[in-house]
Tab-separated table of C-alpha atoms in Angstrom:
chain	number	residue	atom	x	y	z
A	1	MET	CA	10.119	14.644	-4.937
A	2	GLU	CA	7.986	15.723	-1.998
A	3	ILE	CA	5.051	13.571	-0.950
A	4	MET	CA	1.937	15.425	0.137
A	5	SER	CA	-0.965	13.864	2.030
A	6	ASN	CA	-4.159	14.935	3.815
A	7	SER	CA	-4.337	11.731	5.877
A	8	CYS	CA	-2.282	13.093	8.738
A	9	ASN	CA	-3.221	10.424	11.258
A	10	LYS	CA	-2.417	7.424	9.081
A	11	SER	CA	1.028	5.977	8.509
A	12	LYS	CA	2.462	6.536	5.062
A	13	ILE	CA	3.256	3.273	3.313
A	14	LEU	CA	5.766	2.760	0.515
A	15	ILE	CA	5.446	-0.492	-1.430
A	16	PHE	CA	8.073	-2.103	-3.648
A	17	GLY	CA	6.731	-4.608	-6.163
A	18	GLY	CA	3.233	-3.177	-5.966
A	19	THR	CA	2.368	-3.911	-9.585
A	20	GLY	CA	3.017	-7.669	-9.276
A	21	TYR	CA	0.586	-10.569	-8.795
A	22	PHE	CA	0.339	-10.178	-5.025
A	23	GLY	CA	1.623	-6.624	-4.753
A	24	LYS	CA	-1.445	-5.110	-6.352
A	25	HIS	CA	-3.600	-6.591	-3.584
A	26	VAL	CA	-1.361	-5.006	-0.944
A	27	VAL	CA	-1.673	-1.614	-2.639
A	28	ARG	CA	-5.463	-1.895	-2.746
A	29	ALA	CA	-5.615	-2.993	0.898
A	30	SER	CA	-3.420	-0.097	1.973
A	31	THR	CA	-5.684	2.439	0.283
A	32	SER	CA	-8.824	0.713	1.586
A	33	PHE	CA	-7.542	1.244	5.149
A	34	GLY	CA	-6.994	4.928	4.391
A	35	HIS	CA	-3.198	4.961	4.337
A	36	PRO	CA	-1.371	7.408	2.083
A	37	THR	CA	0.102	4.839	-0.285
A	38	PHE	CA	3.139	5.096	-2.532
A	39	VAL	CA	4.429	2.537	-5.005
A	40	PHE	CA	8.004	2.489	-6.255
A	41	VAL	CA	7.758	1.448	-9.917
A	42	ARG	CA	10.058	1.234	-12.883
A	43	PRO	CA	9.673	4.087	-15.403
A	44	ALA	CA	6.933	3.462	-17.950
A	45	THR	CA	8.072	2.407	-21.421
A	46	ALA	CA	6.463	2.060	-24.827
A	47	GLN	CA	6.877	-1.726	-24.527
A	48	MET	CA	4.858	-1.924	-21.315
A	49	PRO	CA	1.783	-4.174	-21.731
A	50	PRO	CA	-1.656	-2.509	-21.630
A	51	SER	CA	-2.545	-4.410	-18.450
A	52	SER	CA	0.347	-2.743	-16.600
A	53	LEU	CA	-0.679	0.704	-17.792
A	54	GLN	CA	-4.266	-0.040	-16.770
A	55	LEU	CA	-3.140	-1.089	-13.287
A	56	ARG	CA	-1.129	2.104	-12.872
A	57	GLY	CA	-4.208	4.049	-13.921
A	58	GLU	CA	-6.276	2.210	-11.327
A	59	PHE	CA	-3.725	3.048	-8.640
A	60	ARG	CA	-3.802	6.736	-9.548
A	61	SER	CA	-7.614	6.711	-9.358
A	62	LEU	CA	-7.277	5.324	-5.804
A	63	GLY	CA	-5.009	8.228	-4.873
A	64	VAL	CA	-1.786	6.213	-4.963
A	65	THR	CA	1.426	8.122	-5.629
A	66	LEU	CA	3.611	6.334	-8.175
A	67	VAL	CA	7.305	6.978	-7.681
A	68	GLN	CA	9.200	6.056	-10.835
A	69	GLY	CA	12.749	4.829	-10.365
A	70	GLU	CA	15.165	1.924	-10.220
A	71	LEU	CA	16.521	0.099	-7.177
A	72	GLU	CA	19.979	1.261	-8.219
A	73	GLU	CA	18.940	4.886	-7.618
A	74	HIS	CA	20.005	5.006	-3.977
A	75	GLU	CA	19.597	8.741	-3.431
A	76	LYS	CA	16.114	8.770	-4.953
A	77	MET	CA	15.020	5.929	-2.693
A	78	VAL	CA	16.452	7.650	0.369
A	79	SER	CA	14.659	10.910	-0.437
A	80	VAL	CA	11.322	9.094	-0.743
A	81	LEU	CA	11.904	6.919	2.321
A	82	LYS	CA	12.479	10.019	4.447
A	83	GLN	CA	8.873	11.028	3.764
A	84	VAL	CA	7.146	7.730	4.639
A	85	ASP	CA	6.757	5.584	7.739
A	86	ILE	CA	6.435	1.972	6.621
A	87	VAL	CA	8.060	-0.018	3.824
A	88	ILE	CA	6.580	-3.218	2.424
A	89	SER	CA	8.474	-5.253	-0.139
A	90	VAL	CA	6.568	-7.668	-2.355
A	91	LEU	CA	9.306	-7.986	-4.937
A	92	PRO	CA	9.282	-11.172	-7.050
A	93	VAL	CA	11.429	-14.230	-6.397
A	94	SER	CA	14.046	-13.126	-8.901
A	95	ALA	CA	14.533	-9.813	-7.073
A	96	VAL	CA	14.842	-11.148	-3.501
A	97	PRO	CA	18.614	-10.390	-3.329
A	98	ASP	CA	17.951	-6.844	-4.565
A	99	GLN	CA	16.303	-6.061	-1.230
A	100	ILE	CA	19.802	-5.378	0.074
A	101	LYS	CA	19.562	-2.104	-1.844
A	102	ILE	CA	16.299	-1.276	-0.069
A	103	ILE	CA	17.861	-2.134	3.303
A	104	ASP	CA	20.822	0.156	2.594
A	105	ALA	CA	18.463	2.992	1.670
A	106	ILE	CA	16.328	2.439	4.789
A	107	ILE	CA	19.420	2.583	6.994
A	108	ALA	CA	20.537	5.780	5.257
A	109	ALA	CA	17.099	7.380	5.654
A	110	GLY	CA	16.999	6.522	9.357
A	111	ASN	CA	13.300	7.143	9.953
A	112	ILE	CA	11.416	4.003	8.911
A	113	LYS	CA	9.163	2.646	11.663
A	114	ARG	CA	8.624	-0.795	10.122
A	115	PHE	CA	9.965	-2.874	7.249
A	116	LEU	CA	8.282	-5.998	5.887
A	117	PRO	CA	10.625	-7.782	3.472
A	118	SER	CA	9.385	-9.949	0.624
A	119	GLU	CA	9.003	-13.244	2.456
A	120	PHE	CA	5.419	-14.423	2.841
A	121	GLY	CA	5.149	-18.164	2.048
A	122	CYS	CA	6.359	-20.579	4.742
A	123	GLU	CA	8.031	-19.844	8.073
A	124	MET	CA	11.499	-20.550	6.713
A	125	ASP	CA	13.372	-20.715	10.012
A	126	ARG	CA	11.154	-23.494	11.356
A	127	ILE	CA	10.904	-26.061	8.561
A	128	THR	CA	13.379	-28.720	7.508
A	129	PRO	CA	15.202	-27.828	4.280
A	130	PRO	CA	13.036	-28.483	1.203
A	131	LEU	CA	14.192	-29.806	-2.149
A	132	PRO	CA	16.521	-27.615	-4.166
A	133	PRO	CA	16.124	-25.126	-5.778
A	134	PHE	CA	13.391	-24.039	-3.328
A	135	GLU	CA	15.985	-24.513	-0.600
A	136	ALA	CA	18.313	-22.098	-2.412
A	137	LEU	CA	15.538	-19.502	-2.564
A	138	LEU	CA	14.865	-19.827	1.167
A	139	GLU	CA	18.561	-19.401	1.870
A	140	LYS	CA	18.500	-16.115	-0.043
A	141	LYS	CA	15.494	-14.989	1.999
A	142	LYS	CA	17.180	-16.051	5.231
A	143	LYS	CA	20.190	-13.946	4.310
A	144	ILE	CA	17.904	-10.914	4.011
A	145	ARG	CA	16.367	-11.776	7.406
A	146	ARG	CA	19.741	-11.955	9.099
A	147	LEU	CA	20.801	-8.605	7.589
A	148	ILE	CA	17.643	-6.948	8.884
A	149	GLU	CA	17.995	-8.510	12.342
A	150	ALA	CA	21.594	-7.297	12.542
A	151	SER	CA	20.551	-3.755	11.638
A	152	THR	CA	18.557	-1.214	13.640
A	153	ILE	CA	15.554	-1.460	11.302
A	154	PRO	CA	12.252	-2.284	13.044
A	155	TYR	CA	10.802	-5.235	11.145
A	156	THR	CA	8.040	-7.787	10.892
A	157	PHE	CA	8.523	-11.104	9.121
A	158	VAL	CA	5.393	-12.542	7.571
A	159	SER	CA	4.555	-16.199	6.949
A	160	SER	CA	1.408	-15.876	4.852
A	161	ASN	CA	1.414	-19.477	3.564
A	162	CYS	CA	-0.073	-20.084	0.077
A	163	CYS	CA	-2.152	-17.905	-2.244
A	164	ALA	CA	-5.534	-19.623	-2.537
A	165	ALA	CA	-6.555	-18.399	-5.989
A	166	TYR	CA	-3.246	-19.425	-7.516
A	167	PHE	CA	-3.252	-22.925	-6.046
A	168	VAL	CA	-6.940	-23.622	-6.664
A	169	ASN	CA	-6.270	-22.858	-10.329
A	170	PHE	CA	-3.134	-24.997	-10.215
A	171	LEU	CA	-4.768	-28.002	-8.526
A	172	LEU	CA	-8.342	-27.992	-9.837
A	173	HIS	CA	-8.042	-26.326	-13.273
A	174	PRO	CA	-11.530	-24.749	-13.147
A	175	HIS	CA	-10.858	-22.920	-16.438
A	176	ASP	CA	-10.049	-26.229	-18.130
A	177	PRO	CA	-12.722	-28.722	-17.026
A	178	ARG	CA	-10.745	-31.901	-17.620
A	179	PRO	CA	-11.937	-35.308	-16.341
A	180	ASP	CA	-8.932	-35.865	-14.084
A	181	ILE	CA	-7.109	-34.085	-11.261
A	182	VAL	CA	-3.505	-34.678	-10.232
A	183	VAL	CA	-2.927	-35.598	-6.587
A	184	TYR	CA	0.578	-35.091	-5.225
A	185	GLY	CA	1.707	-37.709	-2.732
A	186	THR	CA	-1.151	-39.249	-0.761
A	187	GLY	CA	-3.278	-36.103	-0.874
A	188	GLU	CA	-3.586	-36.161	2.920
A	189	ALA	CA	-0.977	-33.537	3.852
A	190	LYS	CA	-2.563	-30.373	5.201
A	191	ALA	CA	-1.807	-27.003	3.608
A	192	VAL	CA	-2.873	-23.427	4.369
A	193	LEU	CA	-4.458	-21.620	1.421
A	194	ASN	CA	-5.305	-17.974	2.079
A	195	TRP	CA	-7.294	-15.705	-0.212
A	196	GLU	CA	-4.940	-13.137	-1.707
A	197	GLN	CA	-7.028	-10.126	-0.675
A	198	ASP	CA	-7.091	-11.374	2.925
A	199	ILE	CA	-3.318	-11.838	2.986
A	200	ALA	CA	-3.009	-8.232	1.854
A	201	LYS	CA	-5.381	-6.957	4.556
A	202	TYR	CA	-3.537	-8.846	7.281
A	203	THR	CA	-0.245	-7.485	5.953
A	204	ILE	CA	-1.345	-3.856	6.282
A	205	LYS	CA	-2.647	-4.568	9.790
A	206	VAL	CA	0.608	-6.274	10.777
A	207	ALA	CA	2.713	-3.413	9.430
A	208	ASN	CA	0.961	-0.931	11.735
A	209	ASP	CA	0.673	-3.062	14.875
A	210	PRO	CA	3.117	-2.377	17.757
A	211	ARG	CA	2.589	-5.978	18.943
A	212	THR	CA	4.257	-7.318	15.793
A	213	ARG	CA	7.422	-5.202	15.967
A	214	ASN	CA	10.491	-7.410	15.508
A	215	ARG	CA	8.301	-10.533	15.434
A	216	VAL	CA	7.175	-13.211	13.002
A	217	VAL	CA	3.460	-13.338	12.208
A	218	ILE	CA	1.937	-16.517	10.800
A	219	TYR	CA	-1.275	-16.395	8.741
A	220	ARG	CA	-3.124	-19.593	9.617
A	221	PRO	CA	-6.900	-19.043	9.778
A	222	PRO	CA	-8.513	-22.354	10.793
A	223	GLY	CA	-11.003	-22.255	7.909
A	224	ASN	CA	-8.157	-22.324	5.388
A	225	ILE	CA	-6.380	-25.472	6.544
A	226	ILE	CA	-7.136	-28.133	3.956
A	227	SER	CA	-5.683	-31.192	2.249
A	228	GLN	CA	-5.740	-31.917	-1.471
A	229	ASN	CA	-8.248	-34.738	-0.958
A	230	GLU	CA	-10.541	-32.448	1.043
A	231	LEU	CA	-10.230	-29.742	-1.607
A	232	ILE	CA	-11.095	-32.151	-4.418
A	233	SER	CA	-14.012	-33.629	-2.468
A	234	SER	CA	-15.471	-30.160	-1.808
A	235	TRP	CA	-15.047	-29.212	-5.458
A	236	GLU	CA	-16.802	-32.409	-6.575
A	237	LYS	CA	-19.751	-31.647	-4.294
A	238	LYS	CA	-20.039	-28.068	-5.517
A	239	THR	CA	-19.737	-28.931	-9.223
A	240	GLY	CA	-21.678	-32.200	-9.114
A	241	ARG	CA	-18.843	-33.912	-10.949
A	242	ARG	CA	-16.522	-36.803	-10.171
A	243	PHE	CA	-12.852	-36.618	-11.147
A	244	GLU	CA	-10.339	-39.361	-11.797
A	245	LYS	CA	-7.382	-38.926	-9.455
A	246	VAL	CA	-3.982	-39.228	-11.100
A	247	CYS	CA	-1.425	-39.794	-8.350
A	248	VAL	CA	2.107	-38.439	-8.569
A	249	GLN	CA	4.138	-40.118	-5.861
A	250	GLU	CA	6.828	-38.425	-3.811
A	251	ASP	CA	9.702	-40.243	-5.501
A	252	GLU	CA	8.446	-39.054	-8.882
A	253	LEU	CA	8.474	-35.446	-7.694
A	254	ILE	CA	11.990	-35.842	-6.323
A	255	LYS	CA	13.190	-37.214	-9.660
A	256	LEU	CA	11.409	-34.410	-11.499
A	257	SER	CA	13.069	-31.798	-9.300
A	258	GLN	CA	16.452	-33.274	-10.191
A	259	ILE	CA	15.573	-33.109	-13.891
A	260	VAL	CA	14.601	-29.462	-13.471
A	261	ILE	CA	17.964	-28.691	-11.860
A	262	CYS	CA	19.880	-30.464	-14.635
A	263	ALA	CA	17.858	-28.624	-17.285
A	264	GLY	CA	18.880	-25.282	-15.782
A	265	LEU	CA	15.388	-23.808	-15.995
A	266	PRO	CA	15.104	-20.144	-14.963
A	267	SER	CA	13.090	-18.861	-12.013
A	268	PRO	CA	10.202	-19.349	-11.296
A	269	ASP	CA	9.945	-22.523	-13.405
A	270	ASN	CA	12.791	-24.088	-11.442
A	271	ILE	CA	11.066	-23.880	-8.038
A	272	ALA	CA	7.503	-25.016	-8.808
A	273	VAL	CA	8.155	-28.746	-8.348
A	274	SER	CA	10.004	-28.321	-5.047
A	275	ILE	CA	7.279	-25.993	-3.704
A	276	VAL	CA	4.590	-28.549	-4.576
A	277	HIS	CA	6.645	-31.221	-2.796
A	278	SER	CA	7.119	-29.028	0.286
A	279	VAL	CA	3.499	-27.879	0.570
A	280	PHE	CA	1.419	-30.817	-0.643
A	281	VAL	CA	3.594	-33.868	0.015
A	282	ARG	CA	5.578	-33.029	3.163
A	283	GLY	CA	2.958	-30.660	4.570
A	284	ASP	CA	5.560	-28.107	5.617
A	285	LEU	CA	3.029	-25.319	6.143
A	286	MET	CA	1.473	-27.290	9.000
A	287	SER	CA	4.641	-28.959	10.271
A	288	LEU	CA	5.178	-26.456	13.053
A	289	ASP	CA	2.957	-26.306	16.094
A	290	LEU	CA	1.908	-22.830	17.175
A	291	ASP	CA	2.188	-22.080	20.880
A	292	GLU	CA	1.063	-19.181	23.049
A	293	ASP	CA	4.141	-17.148	22.122
A	294	ASP	CA	3.413	-17.307	18.387
A	295	LEU	CA	1.491	-14.523	16.666
A	296	GLU	CA	-1.262	-15.732	14.319
A	297	ALA	CA	-3.036	-13.221	12.085
A	298	SER	CA	-6.669	-14.340	12.423
A	299	CYS	CA	-6.299	-14.276	16.220
A	300	LEU	CA	-4.645	-10.854	16.194
A	301	TYR	CA	-7.312	-9.354	13.910
A	302	PRO	CA	-10.666	-11.086	14.481
A	303	GLU	CA	-12.397	-8.035	13.005
A	304	ILE	CA	-11.238	-9.136	9.545
A	305	GLU	CA	-13.764	-11.631	8.221
A	306	TYR	CA	-11.403	-13.780	6.217
A	307	THR	CA	-12.513	-15.794	3.201
A	308	THR	CA	-12.669	-19.491	4.065
A	309	MET	CA	-11.669	-22.134	1.524
A	310	ASP	CA	-15.328	-23.117	1.213
A	311	GLN	CA	-16.110	-19.524	0.230
A	312	VAL	CA	-13.120	-19.440	-2.137
A	313	LEU	CA	-14.534	-22.451	-3.996
A	314	ASP	CA	-17.914	-20.697	-4.199
A	315	ILE	CA	-16.158	-17.771	-5.875
A	316	PHE	CA	-14.513	-20.136	-8.359
A	317	LEU	CA	-17.863	-21.741	-9.061
A	318	VAL	CA	-19.409	-18.415	-10.130
A	319	ASP	CA	-16.546	-16.245	-11.375
A	320	PRO	CA	-13.187	-18.027	-11.245
A	321	PRO	CA	-10.141	-15.738	-11.155
A	322	GLU	CA	-7.868	-16.125	-14.160
A	323	PRO	CA	-4.931	-18.483	-13.649
A	324	SER	CA	-1.528	-16.865	-13.307
A	325	ARG	CA	1.971	-18.245	-13.053
A	326	ALA	CA	3.078	-14.902	-11.654
A	327	ALA	CA	2.362	-15.957	-8.060
A	328	LEU	CA	5.651	-17.863	-8.115
A	329	GLU	CA	7.598	-15.089	-9.813
């Protein structure tokens, strides 16, 4: 198929995984910045849920071109890639190894100016190994990194830290006003919780920035660095309520992660415990010190007025986003 566009001065962006939890925000950000945007999607079926059909309809109304196909269709991917400039993968956890097929197609096309693989999350090359099976997932992502680095593909690796809406729902349960809140570890470890729409905006900026070519960019806006105890305290002040804190100690999480492994739970259920341990007990997102050689998104793009965690809680107070387990998928 031939892709046509009137936005001659904007890079053309092809997104894999654009109908997922985070992917839809990337698609919307791309169109909001005026980029001709294309989403590689599986062919529609009669069994597709109404929400998926509605999202595809929204994309079409935004001028997005939906390219229907499978990752196994190498020639189709190559033909589409030859007509775009930038590729962003936001494929789910289960499909991380399938990015090899995208890499092969990009190499065959030979024209892509930037590739952002589905990484996001933590800066995997600079943290100590987390609990399995999160460690196994990071190893799969590292394998993709090494393949890209060994190729001639221009890339940017993104460490976007955590999705704020997902983890506020997970930690505070605003849709289920219970009298208690679980605190993992001491509650003092600092995490970085970024609003999903802001992560998407930074990602589109990063993908088009010559300064970020063949670099890692870390998303660490200062207003989004927060501990569990600080988050709970802010939520108590905003709601006028007091919550009983139920502490889950580190050794309990370690035991639970071992139980999960023995139970053979599928992804993403098998990684949730080890992610919680990494982020909220060990504080891995803040374990690395940024120096003058590191690229940090809020410093690179001060024109983007990011949503602080205080503002995120205000949003949850008025119109809380629906909880979703899909952020880990």
